[in-house]
mmCIF file of C-alpha atoms in Angstrom:
data_model
loop_
_atom_site.group_PDB
_atom_site.id
_atom_site.type_symbol
_atom_site.label_atom_id
_atom_site.label_comp_id
_atom_site.label_asym_id
_atom_site.label_seq_id
_atom_site.Cartn_x
_atom_site.Cartn_y
_atom_site.Cartn_z
ATOM 1 C CA MET A 1 -59.446 15.563 29.872
ATOM 2 C CA THR A 2 -57.544 12.251 29.893
ATOM 3 C CA ARG A 3 -58.711 10.195 26.928
ATOM 4 C CA THR A 4 -58.625 6.426 26.764
ATOM 5 C CA ASP A 5 -58.805 4.108 23.776
ATOM 6 C CA ILE A 6 -60.486 0.990 25.183
ATOM 7 C CA HIS A 7 -59.756 -1.299 22.213
ATOM 8 C CA GLN A 8 -56.311 -1.843 20.735
ATOM 9 C CA HIS A 9 -54.201 -4.893 19.956
ATOM 10 C CA LEU A 10 -50.493 -5.316 20.613
ATOM 11 C CA TRP A 11 -48.954 -8.746 20.097
ATOM 12 C CA PRO A 12 -45.986 -9.171 22.447
ATOM 13 C CA GLU A 13 -42.801 -10.848 21.254
ATOM 14 C CA GLY A 14 -43.485 -14.039 23.204
ATOM 15 C CA LEU A 15 -46.869 -14.520 21.545
ATOM 16 C CA VAL A 16 -45.472 -13.842 18.075
ATOM 17 C CA ALA A 17 -42.642 -16.329 18.672
ATOM 18 C CA ALA A 18 -45.055 -18.989 19.939
ATOM 19 C CA LEU A 19 -47.259 -18.594 16.864
ATOM 20 C CA THR A 20 -44.272 -19.108 14.563
ATOM 21 C CA TRP A 21 -43.611 -22.511 16.156
ATOM 22 C CA ARG A 22 -47.155 -23.793 15.681
ATOM 23 C CA ARG A 23 -47.971 -26.213 12.875
ATOM 24 C CA GLU A 24 -51.768 -25.904 13.155
ATOM 25 C CA PRO A 25 -53.706 -22.626 12.969
ATOM 26 C CA PRO A 26 -53.468 -20.131 14.461
ATOM 27 C CA LEU A 27 -49.905 -19.720 13.259
ATOM 28 C CA LEU A 28 -47.483 -17.314 11.643
ATOM 29 C CA ARG A 29 -45.342 -18.460 8.718
ATOM 30 C CA ARG A 30 -42.724 -16.878 6.539
ATOM 31 C CA ALA A 31 -43.679 -15.666 3.072
ATOM 32 C CA GLY A 32 -40.617 -14.258 1.347
ATOM 33 C CA ARG A 33 -39.416 -11.400 3.519
ATOM 34 C CA GLY A 34 -42.753 -11.041 5.282
ATOM 35 C CA TRP A 35 -45.094 -12.985 7.518
ATOM 36 C CA ILE A 36 -48.515 -14.510 6.909
ATOM 37 C CA LEU A 37 -51.135 -15.138 9.595
ATOM 38 C CA GLN A 38 -53.033 -18.360 9.036
ATOM 39 C CA LEU A 39 -56.306 -18.921 10.934
ATOM 40 C CA ARG A 40 -58.574 -21.919 11.014
ATOM 41 C CA ASP A 41 -61.471 -20.719 8.873
ATOM 42 C CA GLU A 42 -60.526 -17.314 7.492
ATOM 43 C CA PRO A 43 -58.461 -16.028 4.583
ATOM 44 C CA GLU A 44 -54.749 -15.572 5.146
ATOM 45 C CA TYR A 45 -53.594 -12.129 6.269
ATOM 46 C CA PRO A 46 -50.224 -10.366 6.060
ATOM 47 C CA PHE A 47 -48.692 -9.675 9.472
ATOM 48 C CA ALA A 48 -46.296 -6.810 10.155
ATOM 49 C CA PRO A 49 -44.346 -7.169 13.442
ATOM 50 C CA ALA A 50 -43.492 -3.454 13.336
ATOM 51 C CA ASP A 51 -47.164 -2.678 13.959
ATOM 52 C CA HIS A 52 -46.780 -4.235 17.414
ATOM 53 C CA ASP A 53 -43.785 -2.299 18.698
ATOM 54 C CA PRO A 54 -44.844 -0.851 22.090
ATOM 55 C CA VAL A 55 -42.496 2.143 21.811
ATOM 56 C CA ALA A 56 -43.876 3.097 18.410
ATOM 57 C CA ARG A 57 -47.433 2.526 19.627
ATOM 58 C CA ALA A 58 -46.913 4.788 22.627
ATOM 59 C CA ALA A 59 -45.690 7.488 20.251
ATOM 60 C CA LEU A 60 -48.868 7.134 18.185
ATOM 61 C CA LEU A 61 -50.964 7.514 21.325
ATOM 62 C CA ALA A 62 -49.151 10.702 22.234
ATOM 63 C CA ARG A 63 -49.588 12.010 18.685
ATOM 64 C CA ASP A 64 -53.335 11.344 18.821
ATOM 65 C CA GLY A 65 -53.817 12.853 22.264
ATOM 66 C CA VAL A 66 -54.757 9.515 23.807
ATOM 67 C CA ALA A 67 -53.322 8.964 27.286
ATOM 68 C CA ARG A 68 -54.191 5.281 27.746
ATOM 69 C CA ALA A 69 -54.792 2.267 25.508
ATOM 70 C CA LEU A 70 -56.481 -0.885 26.770
ATOM 71 C CA LEU A 71 -55.011 -3.888 24.971
ATOM 72 C CA ALA A 72 -57.096 -6.950 24.105
ATOM 73 C CA ILE A 73 -56.218 -10.302 22.606
ATOM 74 C CA SER A 74 -57.134 -10.721 18.940
ATOM 75 C CA SER A 75 -60.008 -13.139 19.495
ATOM 76 C CA PRO A 76 -60.423 -14.079 15.795
ATOM 77 C CA LEU A 77 -57.182 -16.047 16.287
ATOM 78 C CA GLY A 78 -59.284 -18.547 18.229
ATOM 79 C CA ILE A 79 -56.733 -18.962 21.036
ATOM 80 C CA GLU A 80 -59.383 -18.931 23.777
ATOM 81 C CA ALA A 81 -61.151 -21.794 21.989
ATOM 82 C CA LEU A 82 -58.106 -24.068 21.800
ATOM 83 C CA PRO A 83 -57.742 -26.982 24.234
ATOM 84 C CA ARG A 84 -56.440 -25.563 27.509
ATOM 85 C CA ALA A 85 -53.028 -27.220 27.177
ATOM 86 C CA GLU A 86 -52.516 -25.456 23.826
ATOM 87 C CA ALA A 87 -54.087 -22.185 24.852
ATOM 88 C CA GLU A 88 -52.340 -21.566 28.163
ATOM 89 C CA PRO A 89 -48.805 -20.827 26.840
ATOM 90 C CA LEU A 90 -50.218 -18.429 24.246
ATOM 91 C CA LEU A 91 -52.495 -16.728 26.773
ATOM 92 C CA ALA A 92 -49.661 -16.420 29.274
ATOM 93 C CA ALA A 93 -47.450 -14.769 26.655
ATOM 94 C CA HIS A 94 -50.216 -12.304 25.861
ATOM 95 C CA ASN A 95 -51.332 -11.528 29.402
ATOM 96 C CA ASP A 96 -48.019 -11.506 31.254
ATOM 97 C CA GLU A 97 -45.983 -9.533 28.745
ATOM 98 C CA LEU A 98 -48.643 -6.885 28.193
ATOM 99 C CA LEU A 99 -49.332 -6.463 31.905
ATOM 100 C CA ALA A 100 -45.616 -5.823 32.386
ATOM 101 C CA LEU A 101 -45.654 -2.870 29.960
ATOM 102 C CA GLY A 102 -47.367 -0.467 32.334
ATOM 103 C CA ARG A 103 -48.387 3.012 31.248
ATOM 104 C CA PRO A 104 -49.653 4.146 28.812
ATOM 105 C CA PHE A 105 -51.050 0.636 28.390
ATOM 106 C CA ALA A 106 -53.533 -1.447 30.341
ATOM 107 C CA VAL A 107 -54.888 -4.900 29.575
ATOM 108 C CA TRP A 108 -58.088 -6.830 29.062
ATOM 109 C CA GLY A 109 -57.195 -10.286 30.355
ATOM 110 C CA ALA A 110 -57.789 -13.282 28.089
ATOM 111 C CA VAL A 111 -58.831 -16.692 29.428
ATOM 112 C CA SER A 112 -59.109 -20.261 28.206
ATOM 113 C CA LEU A 113 -62.636 -21.506 27.553
ATOM 114 C CA ARG A 114 -61.853 -25.235 27.491
ATOM 115 C CA PRO A 115 -63.058 -25.321 30.170
ATOM 116 C CA PRO A 116 -63.846 -21.881 31.616
ATOM 117 C CA ASP A 117 -62.321 -21.447 35.077
ATOM 118 C CA PRO A 118 -63.291 -18.452 37.251
ATOM 119 C CA ALA A 119 -59.927 -18.734 39.036
ATOM 120 C CA ASP A 120 -58.384 -17.381 35.807
ATOM 121 C CA VAL A 121 -60.478 -14.243 36.217
ATOM 122 C CA ASP A 122 -59.256 -13.733 39.770
ATOM 123 C CA ALA A 123 -55.625 -14.256 38.787
ATOM 124 C CA LEU A 124 -55.779 -11.710 35.969
ATOM 125 C CA LEU A 125 -57.638 -9.073 37.965
ATOM 126 C CA ASP A 126 -55.206 -9.541 40.841
ATOM 127 C CA ALA A 127 -52.347 -9.023 38.364
ATOM 128 C CA GLY A 128 -53.815 -5.682 37.273
ATOM 129 C CA ALA A 129 -56.085 -6.418 34.297
ATOM 130 C CA VAL A 130 -58.937 -3.913 33.985
ATOM 131 C CA GLY A 131 -61.367 -6.697 33.073
ATOM 132 C CA ILE A 132 -61.727 -9.772 30.902
ATOM 133 C CA SER A 133 -62.442 -10.160 27.193
ATOM 134 C CA LEU A 134 -64.492 -12.956 25.647
ATOM 135 C CA PRO A 135 -65.076 -13.818 21.984
ATOM 136 C CA ALA A 136 -68.599 -13.029 20.824
ATOM 137 C CA GLY A 137 -69.051 -16.565 19.532
ATOM 138 C CA ALA A 138 -68.665 -17.881 23.071
ATOM 139 C CA ILE A 139 -71.750 -16.043 24.368
ATOM 140 C CA ALA A 140 -73.876 -15.746 21.230
ATOM 141 C CA GLY A 141 -76.675 -17.887 22.689
ATOM 142 C CA PRO A 142 -78.091 -19.202 25.959
ATOM 143 C CA ASP A 143 -75.869 -22.287 25.930
ATOM 144 C CA GLY A 144 -72.696 -20.226 25.674
ATOM 145 C CA LEU A 145 -73.849 -17.907 28.432
ATOM 146 C CA ASP A 146 -74.479 -20.965 30.613
ATOM 147 C CA ARG A 147 -70.973 -22.266 29.936
ATOM 148 C CA CYS A 148 -69.387 -18.866 30.636
ATOM 149 C CA GLY A 149 -71.680 -18.112 33.557
ATOM 150 C CA ALA A 150 -69.061 -18.715 36.246
ATOM 151 C CA LEU A 151 -66.685 -16.281 34.519
ATOM 152 C CA LEU A 152 -69.362 -13.598 34.319
ATOM 153 C CA GLU A 153 -70.395 -14.190 37.916
ATOM 154 C CA ARG A 154 -66.802 -13.743 39.077
ATOM 155 C CA LEU A 155 -66.424 -10.519 37.071
ATOM 156 C CA GLU A 156 -69.655 -9.218 38.547
ATOM 157 C CA ARG A 157 -68.544 -10.101 42.070
ATOM 158 C CA ARG A 158 -65.194 -8.370 41.508
ATOM 159 C CA ASP A 159 -66.918 -5.277 40.009
ATOM 160 C CA ALA A 160 -64.877 -5.603 36.805
ATOM 161 C CA PRO A 161 -66.149 -5.197 33.225
ATOM 162 C CA LEU A 162 -66.373 -7.586 30.288
ATOM 163 C CA LEU A 163 -65.252 -6.782 26.744
ATOM 164 C CA VAL A 164 -67.056 -8.739 24.008
ATOM 165 C CA HIS A 165 -64.867 -8.965 20.905
ATOM 166 C CA PRO A 166 -65.454 -10.732 17.568
ATOM 167 C CA GLY A 167 -64.138 -14.276 17.628
ATOM 168 C CA PRO A 168 -65.196 -17.930 17.789
ATOM 169 C CA GLY A 169 -66.273 -19.883 20.838
ATOM 170 C CA PRO A 170 -65.154 -23.483 21.370
ATOM 171 C CA TRP A 171 -68.716 -24.790 21.124
ATOM 172 C CA ARG A 172 -69.290 -23.364 17.652
ATOM 173 C CA ALA A 173 -69.009 -25.927 14.893
ATOM 174 C CA TRP A 174 -65.900 -25.190 12.866
ATOM 175 C CA ARG A 175 -66.343 -24.925 9.128
ATOM 176 C CA PRO A 176 -62.836 -25.357 7.747
ATOM 177 C CA GLN A 177 -62.518 -23.734 4.353
ATOM 178 C CA ALA A 178 -59.629 -23.567 1.930
ATOM 179 C CA TYR A 179 -59.805 -19.854 1.198
ATOM 180 C CA THR A 180 -57.934 -18.276 -1.655
ATOM 181 C CA ASP A 181 -57.584 -14.579 -2.408
ATOM 182 C CA ALA A 182 -59.655 -15.092 -5.533
ATOM 183 C CA GLU A 183 -62.548 -16.667 -3.623
ATOM 184 C CA VAL A 184 -62.894 -14.464 -0.547
ATOM 185 C CA PRO A 185 -61.256 -11.077 0.095
ATOM 186 C CA GLY A 186 -59.640 -10.400 3.451
ATOM 187 C CA TRP A 187 -62.443 -8.082 4.555
ATOM 188 C CA TRP A 188 -65.155 -10.711 4.124
ATOM 189 C CA PRO A 189 -65.258 -12.237 7.664
ATOM 190 C CA ALA A 190 -65.207 -8.777 9.285
ATOM 191 C CA MET A 191 -68.303 -7.734 7.327
ATOM 192 C CA THR A 192 -70.243 -10.994 7.687
ATOM 193 C CA ARG A 193 -69.507 -13.353 10.595
ATOM 194 C CA TYR A 194 -68.061 -10.702 12.925
ATOM 195 C CA VAL A 195 -71.141 -8.511 12.546
ATOM 196 C CA ALA A 196 -73.514 -11.457 12.940
ATOM 197 C CA ASP A 197 -71.702 -12.818 16.011
ATOM 198 C CA MET A 198 -71.609 -9.427 17.736
ATOM 199 C CA ASN A 199 -75.280 -8.899 17.001
ATOM 200 C CA ALA A 200 -76.146 -12.342 18.355
ATOM 201 C CA ALA A 201 -74.006 -11.830 21.482
ATOM 202 C CA TRP A 202 -75.782 -8.552 22.260
ATOM 203 C CA HIS A 203 -79.224 -10.090 21.874
ATOM 204 C CA ALA A 204 -78.217 -13.169 23.867
ATOM 205 C CA PHE A 205 -76.893 -11.068 26.722
ATOM 206 C CA ALA A 206 -80.006 -8.879 26.667
ATOM 207 C CA ALA A 207 -82.323 -11.887 26.774
ATOM 208 C CA PHE A 208 -80.416 -14.364 28.962
ATOM 209 C CA GLY A 209 -77.307 -12.736 30.402
ATOM 210 C CA ARG A 210 -78.685 -9.584 31.985
ATOM 211 C CA PRO A 211 -81.315 -11.354 34.131
ATOM 212 C CA ARG A 212 -78.548 -13.568 35.576
ATOM 213 C CA HIS A 213 -75.912 -10.829 35.939
ATOM 214 C CA PRO A 214 -77.804 -7.624 36.762
ATOM 215 C CA GLN A 215 -74.747 -5.624 37.889
ATOM 216 C CA LEU A 216 -72.211 -6.708 35.254
ATOM 217 C CA ARG A 217 -70.826 -3.930 33.068
ATOM 218 C CA VAL A 218 -70.303 -5.054 29.470
ATOM 219 C CA VAL A 219 -68.763 -3.261 26.515
ATOM 220 C CA PHE A 220 -69.410 -4.586 23.022
ATOM 221 C CA ALA A 221 -66.799 -3.903 20.369
ATOM 222 C CA MET A 222 -67.743 -2.430 16.975
ATOM 223 C CA LEU A 223 -71.036 -0.994 18.270
ATOM 224 C CA ALA A 224 -72.281 -4.547 18.943
ATOM 225 C CA GLY A 225 -72.558 -5.138 15.206
ATOM 226 C CA GLY A 226 -75.189 -2.397 15.072
ATOM 227 C CA ALA A 227 -77.560 -4.383 17.299
ATOM 228 C CA PRO A 228 -79.219 -1.313 18.918
ATOM 229 C CA LEU A 229 -80.162 -0.034 15.467
ATOM 230 C CA HIS A 230 -82.678 -2.892 15.274
ATOM 231 C CA SER A 231 -84.534 -1.804 18.413
ATOM 232 C CA GLU A 232 -87.796 -1.111 16.568
ATOM 233 C CA ARG A 233 -87.769 -4.627 15.143
ATOM 234 C CA LEU A 234 -86.858 -6.004 18.577
ATOM 235 C CA ALA A 235 -89.825 -4.229 20.139
ATOM 236 C CA GLY A 236 -92.130 -5.388 17.371
ATOM 237 C CA ARG A 237 -91.139 -9.007 17.960
ATOM 238 C CA GLY A 238 -91.576 -8.786 21.740
ATOM 239 C CA GLY A 239 -87.867 -8.854 22.610
ATOM 240 C CA PRO A 240 -86.093 -7.331 25.634
ATOM 241 C CA ILE A 241 -86.334 -3.714 24.502
ATOM 242 C CA ASP A 242 -85.147 -2.508 27.931
ATOM 243 C CA ALA A 243 -81.642 -3.507 26.835
ATOM 244 C CA VAL A 244 -81.448 -0.388 24.686
ATOM 245 C CA ALA A 245 -81.665 1.759 27.849
ATOM 246 C CA ASP A 246 -79.326 -0.459 29.923
ATOM 247 C CA ALA A 247 -76.862 1.893 31.655
ATOM 248 C CA ARG A 248 -74.392 -0.976 32.210
ATOM 249 C CA ILE A 249 -74.061 -1.854 28.517
ATOM 250 C CA PHE A 250 -71.466 0.129 26.571
ATOM 251 C CA TYR A 251 -70.465 0.217 22.917
ATOM 252 C CA ASP A 252 -67.033 0.916 21.475
ATOM 253 C CA THR A 253 -66.815 2.810 18.220
ATOM 254 C CA SER A 254 -64.084 0.705 16.588
ATOM 255 C CA SER A 255 -64.106 0.796 12.774
ATOM 256 C CA TYR A 256 -67.094 3.175 12.569
ATOM 257 C CA GLY A 257 -67.271 6.859 11.736
ATOM 258 C CA ALA A 258 -69.676 9.720 12.353
ATOM 259 C CA ARG A 259 -72.701 8.364 10.479
ATOM 260 C CA THR A 260 -73.100 5.023 12.249
ATOM 261 C CA THR A 261 -71.839 6.342 15.573
ATOM 262 C CA ASP A 262 -74.458 9.104 15.487
ATOM 263 C CA ALA A 263 -77.180 6.579 14.632
ATOM 264 C CA VAL A 264 -76.284 4.440 17.663
ATOM 265 C CA VAL A 265 -76.160 7.526 19.887
ATOM 266 C CA ARG A 266 -79.733 8.261 18.847
ATOM 267 C CA CYS A 267 -80.707 4.775 20.047
ATOM 268 C CA VAL A 268 -78.773 4.407 23.311
ATOM 269 C CA GLY A 269 -77.502 7.905 24.162
ATOM 270 C CA ILE A 270 -73.992 9.343 24.180
ATOM 271 C CA ASP A 271 -73.341 8.138 27.753
ATOM 272 C CA GLN A 272 -73.090 4.514 26.582
ATOM 273 C CA LEU A 273 -70.439 5.006 23.891
ATOM 274 C CA VAL A 274 -66.708 4.674 24.478
ATOM 275 C CA TYR A 275 -63.851 5.274 22.099
ATOM 276 C CA GLY A 276 -62.146 2.214 20.632
ATOM 277 C CA SER A 277 -59.896 2.268 17.585
ATOM 278 C CA ASP A 278 -59.048 -1.422 16.952
ATOM 279 C CA ARG A 279 -55.486 -0.331 16.120
ATOM 280 C CA PRO A 280 -53.527 -1.705 14.276
ATOM 281 C CA VAL A 281 -56.286 -3.695 12.536
ATOM 282 C CA VAL A 282 -57.906 -0.396 11.594
ATOM 283 C CA ASP A 283 -55.837 2.717 11.033
ATOM 284 C CA ALA A 284 -57.099 4.972 13.815
ATOM 285 C CA PRO A 285 -58.172 8.547 13.119
ATOM 286 C CA THR A 286 -56.148 11.325 14.694
ATOM 287 C CA GLY A 287 -58.532 11.628 17.637
ATOM 288 C CA PRO A 288 -61.790 10.146 18.951
ATOM 289 C CA ALA A 289 -63.921 13.069 17.758
ATOM 290 C CA PRO A 290 -66.252 12.016 14.920
ATOM 291 C CA LEU A 291 -69.138 13.833 16.650
ATOM 292 C CA GLY A 292 -67.211 16.830 17.940
ATOM 293 C CA PRO A 293 -65.093 17.645 20.996
ATOM 294 C CA ALA A 294 -67.837 17.330 23.629
ATOM 295 C CA ALA A 295 -68.753 13.845 22.418
ATOM 296 C CA ALA A 296 -65.056 12.951 22.255
ATOM 297 C CA ASP A 297 -64.591 13.946 25.890
ATOM 298 C CA ALA A 298 -67.587 11.830 26.901
ATOM 299 C CA MET A 299 -66.532 8.759 24.887
ATOM 300 C CA GLY A 300 -62.861 8.981 25.783
ATOM 301 C CA SER A 301 -63.061 9.965 29.444
ATOM 302 C CA ALA A 302 -66.279 10.179 31.467
ATOM 303 C CA ASN A 303 -67.934 7.141 29.911
ATOM 304 C CA VAL A 304 -64.737 5.094 30.206
ATOM 305 C CA ALA A 305 -64.595 5.908 33.920
ATOM 306 C CA ARG A 306 -68.135 4.568 34.313
ATOM 307 C CA LEU A 307 -67.280 1.447 32.321
ATOM 308 C CA LEU A 308 -64.163 0.645 34.318
ATOM 309 C CA GLY A 309 -65.734 1.546 37.639
ATOM 310 C CA GLY A 310 -62.455 2.738 39.082
ATOM 311 C CA ALA A 311 -60.554 -0.455 38.225
ATOM 312 C CA PRO A 312 -56.817 0.096 38.796
ATOM 313 C CA LEU A 313 -54.430 0.166 35.861
ATOM 314 C CA ALA A 314 -51.315 -1.987 35.954
ATOM 315 C CA VAL A 315 -48.133 0.065 36.255
ATOM 316 C CA ALA A 316 -44.691 -1.410 35.664
ATOM 317 C CA ALA A 317 -42.536 -1.517 38.792
#
């Protein structure tokens, strides 16, 4: 079967160049012979341009037996939350250059949220994007879902899916911090705020988003921060337990192995899981098969087809 990785990142040259010219985060700056990524309220991270070479990435896909990779913007950068005038050149570099790559790549379109404009959704879908991604922080409560409602409505009308990825929304209060390596290790945000934001986004969509967008297909990165694992507590507190059986909510397996993936399968069923690696942030395994070949075929092929709903993939002319 044709297997798809629904969650990778590939920073095109135009985006990398634009980030090197910025003087406020997000930005890239030289550090000796290397590069450092500086974000607004996270520790600094080393950045390796070689990790974002499309030719090398395509070779890795072939090695791993993955026929397609869906590329998403790195939402922790906070680009979607910048003022539109700042965000648009960065978003254009990401969207346009990745859409031009063609196979074996396809693209989750990224949009500005200041303010959200459903015309951006139409433009990206018309250009060949498989769907749109949003940072979890943008829809982690009823207010954010209200603000993004026109985007979700347009996706639903166009029968295209939404990817929810860790990252801040523009209506979250920033908490600038002067991180140092000694104070906070680089893995800290991924294990704290990312998990909390994904969990909150899942619960917010279950409670407020699904009633407003009954046909929208949504895939949550990183198993929605483990949100389905709390279904017993959700039921005990009178929450929307039907969300656990929602056939239009999917979960990508990025950064998790067999133990947690199996636990989520026991909550929502194998049909709702799709394979996502988060490459190059996480070094992908040599195949999407933590639960065996049958599960790998489901997560990498049949379930992806249901998620995408037959959305066309952009192919270079």
